[in-house]
PDB file of C-alpha atoms in Angstrom:
ATOM      1  CA  MET A 239       2.254 -54.880 -41.628  1.00 93.00           C
ATOM      2  CA  LYS A 240       3.320 -53.489 -44.960  1.00 97.00           C
ATOM      3  CA  ILE A 241       6.143 -50.730 -44.625  1.00 98.00           C
ATOM      4  CA  ALA A 242       7.259 -48.185 -47.168  1.00 98.00           C
ATOM      5  CA  LEU A 243      10.821 -46.965 -46.570  1.00 98.00           C
ATOM      6  CA  VAL A 244      11.311 -43.629 -48.567  1.00 98.00           C
ATOM      7  CA  LEU A 245      14.654 -42.676 -49.933  1.00 98.00           C
ATOM      8  CA  PHE A 246      15.677 -39.482 -51.815  1.00 97.00           C
ATOM      9  CA  ASP A 247      18.796 -37.587 -53.005  1.00 97.00           C
ATOM     10  CA  GLY A 248      20.549 -36.020 -50.122  1.00 97.00           C
ATOM     11  CA  VAL A 249      19.269 -38.509 -47.526  1.00 97.00           C
ATOM     12  CA  THR A 250      21.356 -39.244 -44.441  1.00 97.00           C
ATOM     13  CA  PHE A 251      21.919 -43.029 -44.682  1.00 95.00           C
ATOM     14  CA  LEU A 252      22.337 -43.423 -40.917  1.00 95.00           C
ATOM     15  CA  ASP A 253      18.737 -42.082 -40.554  1.00 96.00           C
ATOM     16  CA  PHE A 254      17.586 -44.873 -42.770  1.00 97.00           C
ATOM     17  CA  ILE A 255      19.861 -47.759 -41.884  1.00 96.00           C
ATOM     18  CA  GLY A 256      19.542 -47.282 -38.039  1.00 96.00           C
ATOM     19  CA  PHE A 257      15.684 -47.695 -38.339  1.00 97.00           C
ATOM     20  CA  TYR A 258      15.793 -50.301 -41.046  1.00 97.00           C
ATOM     21  CA  ASP A 259      18.285 -52.548 -39.233  1.00 96.00           C
ATOM     22  CA  VAL A 260      15.936 -52.641 -36.268  1.00 97.00           C
ATOM     23  CA  ILE A 261      12.545 -52.682 -37.889  1.00 96.00           C
ATOM     24  CA  TYR A 262      13.237 -55.620 -40.214  1.00 94.00           C
ATOM     25  CA  ARG A 263      13.536 -57.673 -37.029  1.00 96.00           C
ATOM     26  CA  LEU A 264       9.804 -57.539 -36.767  1.00 97.00           C
ATOM     27  CA  ARG A 265       9.653 -60.625 -38.825  1.00 95.00           C
ATOM     28  CA  GLY A 266      11.321 -62.580 -35.997  1.00 95.00           C
ATOM     29  CA  PHE A 267       8.169 -62.395 -33.781  1.00 97.00           C
ATOM     30  CA  ASP A 268       4.946 -64.246 -34.240  1.00 96.00           C
ATOM     31  CA  ARG A 269       2.763 -61.167 -34.084  1.00 94.00           C
ATOM     32  CA  THR A 270       4.551 -59.457 -36.835  1.00 96.00           C
ATOM     33  CA  GLN A 271       6.186 -62.232 -38.784  1.00 95.00           C
ATOM     34  CA  ASP A 272       4.258 -61.338 -41.949  1.00 96.00           C
ATOM     35  CA  THR A 273       5.856 -57.804 -42.100  1.00 96.00           C
ATOM     36  CA  THR A 274       6.992 -56.804 -45.508  1.00 96.00           C
ATOM     37  CA  TRP A 275       8.795 -53.509 -46.644  1.00 95.00           C
ATOM     38  CA  ASP A 276       9.700 -51.834 -49.826  1.00 97.00           C
ATOM     39  CA  ILE A 277      12.446 -49.232 -50.405  1.00 97.00           C
ATOM     40  CA  CYS A 278      10.725 -46.534 -52.364  1.00 98.00           C
ATOM     41  CA  GLY A 279      11.607 -43.314 -54.187  1.00 97.00           C
ATOM     42  CA  LEU A 280      10.870 -41.290 -57.362  1.00 97.00           C
ATOM     43  CA  SER A 281      13.898 -42.611 -59.159  1.00 96.00           C
ATOM     44  CA  GLY A 282      15.749 -45.982 -59.631  1.00 96.00           C
ATOM     45  CA  GLU A 283      18.973 -44.639 -57.947  1.00 97.00           C
ATOM     46  CA  ILE A 284      19.546 -42.117 -55.283  1.00 96.00           C
ATOM     47  CA  ALA A 285      22.731 -40.611 -53.790  1.00 96.00           C
ATOM     48  CA  ASP A 286      23.162 -39.679 -50.079  1.00 95.00           C
ATOM     49  CA  GLU A 287      24.561 -36.329 -48.986  1.00 90.00           C
ATOM     50  CA  LEU A 288      28.102 -37.688 -49.110  1.00 92.00           C
ATOM     51  CA  GLY A 289      27.704 -39.228 -52.695  1.00 91.00           C
ATOM     52  CA  LEU A 290      27.051 -42.791 -51.818  1.00 94.00           C
ATOM     53  CA  THR A 291      24.558 -44.251 -54.369  1.00 95.00           C
ATOM     54  CA  VAL A 292      21.938 -47.083 -53.836  1.00 94.00           C
ATOM     55  CA  LYS A 293      19.343 -48.648 -56.050  1.00 96.00           C
ATOM     56  CA  VAL A 294      15.670 -48.070 -55.285  1.00 97.00           C
ATOM     57  CA  PRO A 295      13.590 -51.058 -56.141  1.00 96.00           C
ATOM     58  CA  ARG A 296      10.193 -49.506 -56.106  1.00 97.00           C
ATOM     59  CA  ILE A 297       9.611 -46.299 -57.952  1.00 97.00           C
ATOM     60  CA  ARG A 298       6.759 -44.021 -57.187  1.00 97.00           C
ATOM     61  CA  PRO A 299       4.444 -46.811 -55.608  1.00 98.00           C
ATOM     62  CA  ASP A 300       0.979 -45.855 -54.359  1.00 98.00           C
ATOM     63  CA  LEU A 301       1.691 -45.074 -50.779  1.00 98.00           C
ATOM     64  CA  SER A 302      -1.824 -45.631 -49.746  1.00 97.00           C
ATOM     65  CA  GLU A 303      -1.012 -49.323 -49.970  1.00 97.00           C
ATOM     66  CA  TYR A 304       1.245 -49.224 -46.891  1.00 98.00           C
ATOM     67  CA  ASP A 305       0.483 -49.525 -43.230  1.00 97.00           C
ATOM     68  CA  MET A 306       3.544 -47.545 -42.225  1.00 98.00           C
ATOM     69  CA  VAL A 307       5.517 -44.963 -44.167  1.00 98.00           C
ATOM     70  CA  PHE A 308       8.928 -44.070 -42.940  1.00 98.00           C
ATOM     71  CA  VAL A 309      10.767 -40.968 -43.992  1.00 98.00           C
ATOM     72  CA  PRO A 310      14.481 -40.333 -42.954  1.00 98.00           C
ATOM     73  CA  GLY A 311      16.184 -36.982 -42.915  1.00 97.00           C
ATOM     74  CA  GLY A 312      19.215 -35.363 -44.496  1.00 96.00           C
ATOM     75  CA  MET A 313      20.206 -32.132 -46.095  1.00 96.00           C
ATOM     76  CA  GLY A 314      18.220 -32.964 -49.146  1.00 96.00           C
ATOM     77  CA  THR A 315      14.982 -32.389 -47.196  1.00 97.00           C
ATOM     78  CA  ARG A 316      15.545 -28.667 -47.152  1.00 96.00           C
ATOM     79  CA  LYS A 317      14.846 -28.333 -50.957  1.00 96.00           C
ATOM     80  CA  LEU A 318      12.652 -31.399 -51.309  1.00 97.00           C
ATOM     81  CA  ARG A 319       9.901 -30.001 -49.027  1.00 97.00           C
ATOM     82  CA  TYR A 320       9.203 -27.487 -51.860  1.00 97.00           C
ATOM     83  CA  ASP A 321       9.269 -30.274 -54.615  1.00 97.00           C
ATOM     84  CA  GLU A 322       5.695 -30.544 -55.711  1.00 97.00           C
ATOM     85  CA  ALA A 323       6.151 -33.971 -57.294  1.00 97.00           C
ATOM     86  CA  PHE A 324       7.749 -35.415 -54.206  1.00 98.00           C
ATOM     87  CA  VAL A 325       5.357 -33.835 -51.719  1.00 98.00           C
ATOM     88  CA  GLY A 326       2.282 -34.770 -53.867  1.00 98.00           C
ATOM     89  CA  TRP A 327       3.532 -38.371 -53.918  1.00 98.00           C
ATOM     90  CA  LEU A 328       4.078 -38.425 -50.141  1.00 98.00           C
ATOM     91  CA  LYS A 329       0.580 -37.157 -49.569  1.00 98.00           C
ATOM     92  CA  GLY A 330      -0.665 -40.503 -50.774  1.00 98.00           C
ATOM     93  CA  ALA A 331       0.307 -41.926 -47.392  1.00 98.00           C
ATOM     94  CA  GLU A 332      -2.276 -39.855 -45.470  1.00 96.00           C
ATOM     95  CA  LYS A 333      -4.323 -42.846 -44.414  1.00 95.00           C
ATOM     96  CA  ALA A 334      -1.378 -44.978 -43.221  1.00 97.00           C
ATOM     97  CA  ASP A 335      -1.743 -46.381 -39.754  1.00 97.00           C
ATOM     98  CA  TYR A 336       1.722 -44.945 -38.869  1.00 98.00           C
ATOM     99  CA  LEU A 337       3.583 -41.917 -40.330  1.00 98.00           C
ATOM    100  CA  VAL A 338       7.146 -42.100 -39.014  1.00 98.00           C
ATOM    101  CA  SER A 339      10.195 -39.924 -39.513  1.00 98.00           C
ATOM    102  CA  VAL A 340      13.626 -39.403 -38.068  1.00 98.00           C
ATOM    103  CA  CYS A 341      15.560 -36.169 -38.101  1.00 97.00           C
ATOM    104  CA  THR A 342      14.528 -33.759 -40.756  1.00 98.00           C
ATOM    105  CA  GLY A 343      12.350 -36.260 -42.392  1.00 98.00           C
ATOM    106  CA  SER A 344       9.664 -34.576 -40.301  1.00 98.00           C
ATOM    107  CA  LEU A 345       9.903 -31.483 -42.534  1.00 98.00           C
ATOM    108  CA  LEU A 346       8.767 -33.636 -45.416  1.00 98.00           C
ATOM    109  CA  LEU A 347       5.799 -35.019 -43.295  1.00 98.00           C
ATOM    110  CA  GLY A 348       5.077 -31.406 -42.520  1.00 98.00           C
ATOM    111  CA  ALA A 349       5.326 -30.236 -46.146  1.00 98.00           C
ATOM    112  CA  ALA A 350       2.757 -33.027 -46.967  1.00 98.00           C
ATOM    113  CA  GLY A 351       0.422 -31.646 -44.355  1.00 98.00           C
ATOM    114  CA  PHE A 352       0.617 -34.516 -41.916  1.00 98.00           C
ATOM    115  CA  LEU A 353       1.744 -32.412 -38.884  1.00 98.00           C
ATOM    116  CA  GLN A 354      -1.058 -29.884 -38.769  1.00 95.00           C
ATOM    117  CA  GLU A 355      -2.303 -29.671 -35.145  1.00 94.00           C
ATOM    118  CA  LYS A 356       0.375 -32.259 -34.223  1.00 96.00           C
ATOM    119  CA  ARG A 357       3.358 -32.158 -31.858  1.00 97.00           C
ATOM    120  CA  ALA A 358       6.470 -33.300 -33.344  1.00 98.00           C
ATOM    121  CA  THR A 359      10.307 -33.231 -33.180  1.00 98.00           C
ATOM    122  CA  THR A 360      13.336 -33.252 -35.490  1.00 98.00           C
ATOM    123  CA  HIS A 361      17.047 -32.711 -35.341  1.00 97.00           C
ATOM    124  CA  PRO A 362      17.682 -30.154 -32.562  1.00 96.00           C
ATOM    125  CA  ARG A 363      19.397 -27.749 -35.083  1.00 96.00           C
ATOM    126  CA  ALA A 364      16.292 -27.810 -37.189  1.00 97.00           C
ATOM    127  CA  TYR A 365      13.553 -26.972 -34.722  1.00 97.00           C
ATOM    128  CA  GLU A 366      12.958 -23.513 -36.308  1.00 97.00           C
ATOM    129  CA  LEU A 367      12.519 -25.194 -39.784  1.00 98.00           C
ATOM    130  CA  LEU A 368       9.841 -27.550 -38.259  1.00 98.00           C
ATOM    131  CA  GLU A 369       7.846 -24.776 -36.420  1.00 97.00           C
ATOM    132  CA  PRO A 370       5.763 -23.653 -39.387  1.00 97.00           C
ATOM    133  CA  TYR A 371       4.450 -27.129 -40.059  1.00 98.00           C
ATOM    134  CA  CYS A 372       3.263 -28.338 -36.661  1.00 97.00           C
ATOM    135  CA  ARG A 373       1.205 -27.310 -33.590  1.00 96.00           C
ATOM    136  CA  GLU A 374       4.227 -27.512 -31.362  1.00 96.00           C
ATOM    137  CA  VAL A 375       8.039 -28.603 -31.665  1.00 97.00           C
ATOM    138  CA  VAL A 376       8.712 -30.796 -28.757  1.00 97.00           C
ATOM    139  CA  PRO A 377      12.409 -30.864 -27.779  1.00 96.00           C
ATOM    140  CA  ALA A 378      12.439 -34.677 -27.281  1.00 96.00           C
ATOM    141  CA  ARG A 379      14.083 -37.808 -28.775  1.00 96.00           C
ATOM    142  CA  ILE A 380      10.870 -39.351 -29.841  1.00 97.00           C
ATOM    143  CA  VAL A 381       7.375 -37.797 -29.996  1.00 97.00           C
ATOM    144  CA  ARG A 382       4.192 -39.758 -30.715  1.00 97.00           C
ATOM    145  CA  ASP A 383       1.032 -37.731 -31.486  1.00 97.00           C
ATOM    146  CA  GLY A 384      -1.725 -40.029 -32.717  1.00 95.00           C
ATOM    147  CA  ASN A 385      -0.426 -41.994 -35.772  1.00 96.00           C
ATOM    148  CA  VAL A 386       2.440 -39.551 -36.324  1.00 98.00           C
ATOM    149  CA  ILE A 387       5.837 -40.619 -34.668  1.00 98.00           C
ATOM    150  CA  THR A 388       8.822 -38.349 -35.168  1.00 98.00           C
ATOM    151  CA  ALA A 389      12.378 -38.764 -33.794  1.00 98.00           C
ATOM    152  CA  GLY A 390      15.324 -36.426 -33.212  1.00 97.00           C
ATOM    153  CA  GLY A 391      18.750 -36.406 -34.720  1.00 93.00           C
ATOM    154  CA  VAL A 392      20.530 -39.033 -36.679  1.00 92.00           C
ATOM    155  CA  ALA A 393      21.389 -41.612 -33.924  1.00 93.00           C
ATOM    156  CA  SER A 394      17.783 -41.564 -32.631  1.00 96.00           C
ATOM    157  CA  SER A 395      16.862 -43.768 -35.564  1.00 97.00           C
ATOM    158  CA  ILE A 396      17.938 -46.762 -33.553  1.00 97.00           C
ATOM    159  CA  ASP A 397      15.774 -45.727 -30.639  1.00 97.00           C
ATOM    160  CA  LEU A 398      12.836 -45.049 -32.997  1.00 97.00           C
ATOM    161  CA  GLY A 399      13.118 -48.628 -34.390  1.00 97.00           C
ATOM    162  CA  LEU A 400      13.032 -50.052 -30.927  1.00 97.00           C
ATOM    163  CA  TYR A 401      10.125 -47.784 -29.919  1.00 97.00           C
ATOM    164  CA  MET A 402       8.111 -49.248 -32.932  1.00 97.00           C
ATOM    165  CA  ILE A 403       8.959 -52.779 -31.920  1.00 97.00           C
ATOM    166  CA  LYS A 404       7.767 -52.160 -28.483  1.00 96.00           C
ATOM    167  CA  LEU A 405       4.630 -50.472 -29.855  1.00 96.00           C
ATOM    168  CA  LEU A 406       3.822 -53.276 -32.393  1.00 97.00           C
ATOM    169  CA  VAL A 407       5.013 -56.248 -30.354  1.00 97.00           C
ATOM    170  CA  SER A 408       6.096 -55.775 -26.766  1.00 96.00           C
ATOM    171  CA  GLY A 409       8.740 -54.388 -24.471  1.00 95.00           C
ATOM    172  CA  GLY A 410      10.259 -57.850 -24.160  1.00 96.00           C
ATOM    173  CA  ALA A 411      10.674 -57.955 -27.984  1.00 97.00           C
ATOM    174  CA  ALA A 412      12.419 -54.606 -28.027  1.00 96.00           C
ATOM    175  CA  GLU A 413      14.760 -55.946 -25.314  1.00 96.00           C
ATOM    176  CA  GLN A 414      15.538 -59.048 -27.487  1.00 96.00           C
ATOM    177  CA  VAL A 415      16.445 -56.775 -30.383  1.00 97.00           C
ATOM    178  CA  LYS A 416      18.573 -54.637 -28.179  1.00 96.00           C
ATOM    179  CA  GLU A 417      20.551 -57.732 -27.265  1.00 96.00           C
ATOM    180  CA  GLN A 418      20.855 -58.858 -30.927  1.00 96.00           C
ATOM    181  CA  ILE A 419      22.359 -55.505 -31.919  1.00 96.00           C
ATOM    182  CA  ASP A 420      24.423 -55.075 -28.762  1.00 96.00           C
ATOM    183  CA  TYR A 421      22.688 -51.844 -27.865  1.00 94.00           C
ATOM    184  CA  PRO A 422      23.305 -51.119 -24.185  1.00 91.00           C
ATOM    185  CA  TYR A 423      21.664 -47.769 -23.981  1.00 91.00           C
ATOM    186  CA  ARG A 424      18.375 -46.948 -22.213  1.00 87.00           C
ATOM    187  CA  MET A 425      15.946 -44.921 -24.279  1.00 84.00           C
ATOM    188  CA  GLN A 426      15.312 -41.510 -22.953  1.00 84.00           C
ATOM    189  CA  GLY A 427      13.286 -38.542 -23.925  1.00 89.00           C
ATOM    190  CA  VAL A 428      10.084 -40.282 -25.224  1.00 93.00           C
ATOM    191  CA  VAL A 429       6.937 -38.123 -25.220  1.00 94.00           C
ATOM    192  CA  ASP A 430       3.701 -40.009 -25.960  1.00 91.00           C
ATOM    193  CA  MET A 431       0.785 -37.628 -26.422  1.00 86.00           C
ATOM    194  CA  ASP A 432      -1.655 -40.588 -26.506  1.00 77.00           C
ATOM    195  CA  SER A 433      -0.785 -42.376 -23.307  1.00 61.00           C
ATOM    196  CA  ASP A 434       1.751 -40.258 -21.436  1.00 46.00           C
ATOM    197  CA  SER A 435       3.645 -43.655 -21.171  1.00 44.00           C
ATOM    198  CA  ALA A 436       7.050 -44.110 -19.702  1.00 39.00           C
ATOM    199  CA  PRO A 437       9.863 -44.302 -22.246  1.00 38.00           C
ATOM    200  CA  PRO A 438      10.330 -47.800 -23.687  1.00 39.00           C
ATOM    201  CA  GLU A 439      13.193 -49.650 -22.024  1.00 40.00           C
TER     202      GLU A 439
END
Protein backbone atom coordinates (compact mmCIF):
# COMPACT_ATOMS: atom_id res chain seq x y z
CA MET A 1 0.00 0.00 0.00
CA LYS A 2 1.51 3.30 -1.14
CA ILE A 3 -0.23 6.43 0.19
CA ALA A 4 -0.03 10.04 -0.96
CA LEU A 5 -0.89 12.61 1.72
CA VAL A 6 -1.66 15.88 -0.04
CA LEU A 7 -0.90 19.25 1.57
CA PHE A 8 -1.54 22.80 0.36
CA ASP A 9 -1.63 26.37 1.63
CA GLY A 10 -4.62 26.98 3.86
CA VAL A 11 -4.92 23.37 5.04
CA THR A 12 -6.35 22.58 8.47
CA PHE A 13 -3.55 20.61 10.09
CA LEU A 14 -5.82 18.61 12.38
CA ASP A 15 -7.54 17.27 9.25
CA PHE A 16 -4.15 15.96 8.18
CA ILE A 17 -2.58 14.97 11.48
CA GLY A 18 -5.65 13.18 12.86
CA PHE A 19 -5.65 10.87 9.85
CA TYR A 20 -1.87 10.58 9.58
CA ASP A 21 -1.33 9.66 13.24
CA VAL A 22 -3.74 6.77 12.84
CA ILE A 23 -2.96 5.55 9.34
CA TYR A 24 0.80 5.29 9.80
CA ARG A 25 0.09 2.52 12.31
CA LEU A 26 -0.81 0.25 9.37
CA ARG A 27 2.86 -0.70 9.43
CA GLY A 28 2.32 -2.43 12.75
CA PHE A 29 0.18 -5.20 11.21
CA ASP A 30 1.42 -8.12 9.15
CA ARG A 31 -1.04 -7.57 6.33
CA THR A 32 -0.01 -3.94 5.82
CA GLN A 33 3.52 -3.81 7.18
CA ASP A 34 4.90 -2.72 3.80
CA THR A 35 2.76 0.43 3.75
CA THR A 36 4.62 3.57 2.68
CA TRP A 37 3.48 7.18 2.38
CA ASP A 38 4.66 10.47 0.96
CA ILE A 39 3.67 13.96 2.00
CA CYS A 40 3.04 15.68 -1.32
CA GLY A 41 2.24 19.12 -2.67
CA LEU A 42 3.01 21.63 -5.40
CA SER A 43 5.65 23.51 -3.41
CA GLY A 44 8.41 22.67 -0.96
CA GLU A 45 6.76 24.46 1.94
CA ILE A 46 3.15 25.16 2.82
CA ALA A 47 1.40 27.18 5.51
CA ASP A 48 -1.78 26.16 7.28
CA GLU A 49 -4.70 28.55 7.75
CA LEU A 50 -3.14 29.80 11.01
CA GLY A 51 0.29 30.44 9.52
CA LEU A 52 2.18 27.35 10.72
CA THR A 53 4.60 26.20 8.02
CA VAL A 54 5.86 22.71 7.20
CA LYS A 55 8.19 21.25 4.60
CA VAL A 56 6.75 19.12 1.81
CA PRO A 57 9.22 16.37 0.84
CA ARG A 58 7.65 15.34 -2.49
CA ILE A 59 6.80 18.07 -4.95
CA ARG A 60 4.31 17.30 -7.72
CA PRO A 61 4.77 13.50 -7.81
CA ASP A 62 2.79 11.43 -10.28
CA LEU A 63 -0.28 10.54 -8.22
CA SER A 64 -1.02 7.56 -10.45
CA GLU A 65 1.80 5.81 -8.57
CA TYR A 66 -0.25 5.65 -5.37
CA ASP A 67 -2.82 3.16 -4.11
CA MET A 68 -4.46 5.71 -1.81
CA VAL A 69 -4.61 9.48 -2.13
CA PHE A 70 -5.71 11.45 0.93
CA VAL A 71 -6.83 15.07 0.76
CA PRO A 72 -7.48 17.07 3.96
CA GLY A 73 -9.61 20.20 4.14
CA GLY A 74 -9.18 23.78 5.27
CA MET A 75 -10.16 27.26 4.19
CA GLY A 76 -7.63 27.03 1.37
CA THR A 77 -9.86 24.57 -0.46
CA ARG A 78 -12.35 27.29 -1.37
CA LYS A 79 -9.94 28.92 -3.84
CA LEU A 80 -7.86 25.87 -4.62
CA ARG A 81 -10.78 24.06 -6.26
CA TYR A 82 -10.50 26.63 -9.05
CA ASP A 83 -6.71 26.32 -9.37
CA GLU A 84 -6.10 24.59 -12.70
CA ALA A 85 -2.55 23.51 -11.83
CA PHE A 86 -3.57 21.89 -8.56
CA VAL A 87 -6.75 20.27 -9.87
CA GLY A 88 -4.95 19.03 -12.97
CA TRP A 89 -2.30 17.43 -10.76
CA LEU A 90 -4.92 15.86 -8.50
CA LYS A 91 -6.67 14.31 -11.50
CA GLY A 92 -3.65 12.03 -11.84
CA ALA A 93 -5.06 10.05 -8.91
CA GLU A 94 -8.10 8.86 -10.88
CA LYS A 95 -7.04 5.21 -10.88
CA ALA A 96 -6.14 5.00 -7.18
CA ASP A 97 -7.74 2.16 -5.24
CA TYR A 98 -8.89 4.66 -2.62
CA LEU A 99 -9.63 8.37 -2.92
CA VAL A 100 -10.01 9.66 0.62
CA SER A 101 -10.82 13.08 2.07
CA VAL A 102 -11.78 14.74 5.30
CA CYS A 103 -13.72 17.94 5.77
CA THR A 104 -13.62 20.23 2.73
CA GLY A 105 -10.98 18.08 1.07
CA SER A 106 -14.02 16.59 -0.66
CA LEU A 107 -14.42 19.87 -2.55
CA LEU A 108 -11.05 19.18 -4.15
CA LEU A 109 -11.99 15.61 -4.99
CA GLY A 110 -15.13 17.06 -6.51
CA ALA A 111 -13.25 19.68 -8.52
CA ALA A 112 -11.11 16.87 -9.94
CA GLY A 113 -14.27 15.06 -11.09
CA PHE A 114 -13.99 12.14 -8.69
CA LEU A 115 -17.40 12.62 -7.08
CA GLN A 116 -19.57 12.52 -10.18
CA GLU A 117 -22.45 10.11 -9.52
CA LYS A 118 -21.05 9.51 -6.03
CA ARG A 119 -22.51 10.19 -2.62
CA ALA A 120 -20.18 12.09 -0.31
CA THR A 121 -19.91 14.23 2.80
CA THR A 122 -17.90 17.15 4.12
CA HIS A 123 -17.94 19.60 7.02
CA PRO A 124 -21.60 20.25 7.93
CA ARG A 125 -21.12 23.96 7.22
CA ALA A 126 -19.96 23.20 3.67
CA TYR A 127 -22.73 20.89 2.44
CA GLU A 128 -23.97 23.52 -0.03
CA LEU A 129 -20.48 23.94 -1.47
CA LEU A 130 -20.24 20.20 -2.08
CA GLU A 131 -23.64 19.79 -3.74
CA PRO A 132 -22.59 20.76 -7.29
CA TYR A 133 -19.85 18.13 -7.35
CA CYS A 134 -21.64 14.95 -6.30
CA ARG A 135 -24.77 12.91 -6.77
CA GLU A 136 -25.88 13.47 -3.20
CA VAL A 137 -24.49 15.06 -0.05
CA VAL A 138 -25.00 12.64 2.82
CA PRO A 139 -25.09 14.26 6.28
CA ALA A 140 -22.95 11.58 7.90
CA ARG A 141 -19.57 11.36 9.59
CA ILE A 142 -18.08 8.97 7.01
CA VAL A 143 -19.46 8.01 3.60
CA ARG A 144 -18.05 5.31 1.37
CA ASP A 145 -19.23 5.05 -2.23
CA GLY A 146 -17.07 2.69 -4.22
CA ASN A 147 -13.42 3.69 -3.98
CA VAL A 148 -14.30 7.18 -2.68
CA ILE A 149 -14.36 7.64 1.10
CA THR A 150 -15.19 11.06 2.50
CA ALA A 151 -15.42 12.25 6.09
CA GLY A 152 -17.09 15.17 7.83
CA GLY A 153 -15.64 17.95 9.96
CA VAL A 154 -12.15 18.27 11.38
CA ALA A 155 -12.24 15.79 14.28
CA SER A 156 -13.68 13.07 12.03
CA SER A 157 -10.15 12.64 10.65
CA ILE A 158 -9.37 10.27 13.51
CA ASP A 159 -12.49 8.21 12.85
CA LEU A 160 -11.59 8.13 9.16
CA GLY A 161 -8.16 6.72 9.94
CA LEU A 162 -9.71 4.04 12.15
CA TYR A 163 -12.25 3.24 9.43
CA MET A 164 -9.44 2.71 6.93
CA ILE A 165 -7.57 0.43 9.32
CA LYS A 166 -10.69 -1.67 9.77
CA LEU A 167 -11.20 -1.75 6.01
CA LEU A 168 -7.60 -2.66 5.18
CA VAL A 169 -6.78 -4.91 8.15
CA SER A 170 -9.59 -5.78 10.57
CA GLY A 171 -11.89 -4.51 13.28
CA GLY A 172 -9.52 -5.95 15.85
CA ALA A 173 -6.67 -3.91 14.41
CA ALA A 174 -8.77 -0.75 14.65
CA GLU A 175 -9.47 -1.56 18.30
CA GLN A 176 -5.75 -1.95 18.96
CA VAL A 177 -5.06 1.46 17.48
CA LYS A 178 -7.85 3.02 19.55
CA GLU A 179 -6.11 1.69 22.66
CA GLN A 180 -2.73 2.99 21.48
CA ILE A 181 -4.06 6.52 21.03
CA ASP A 182 -6.37 6.35 24.07
CA TYR A 183 -9.44 6.98 21.92
CA PRO A 184 -12.51 5.95 23.95
CA TYR A 185 -15.21 6.98 21.49
CA ARG A 186 -17.43 4.70 19.46
CA MET A 187 -17.58 5.61 15.80
CA GLN A 188 -21.02 6.70 14.65
CA GLY A 189 -22.58 7.95 11.45
CA VAL A 190 -20.85 5.69 8.92
CA VAL A 191 -22.67 5.16 5.62
CA ASP A 192 -21.25 2.44 3.37
CA MET A 193 -22.97 2.40 -0.02
CA ASP A 194 -21.23 -0.83 -1.00
CA SER A 195 -22.16 -3.09 1.90
CA ASP A 196 -24.56 -1.17 4.13
CA SER A 197 -22.30 -2.41 6.90
CA ALA A 198 -22.56 -1.34 10.49
CA PRO A 199 -20.18 1.42 11.60
CA PRO A 200 -16.72 0.18 12.61
CA GLU A 201 -16.31 -0.12 16.35
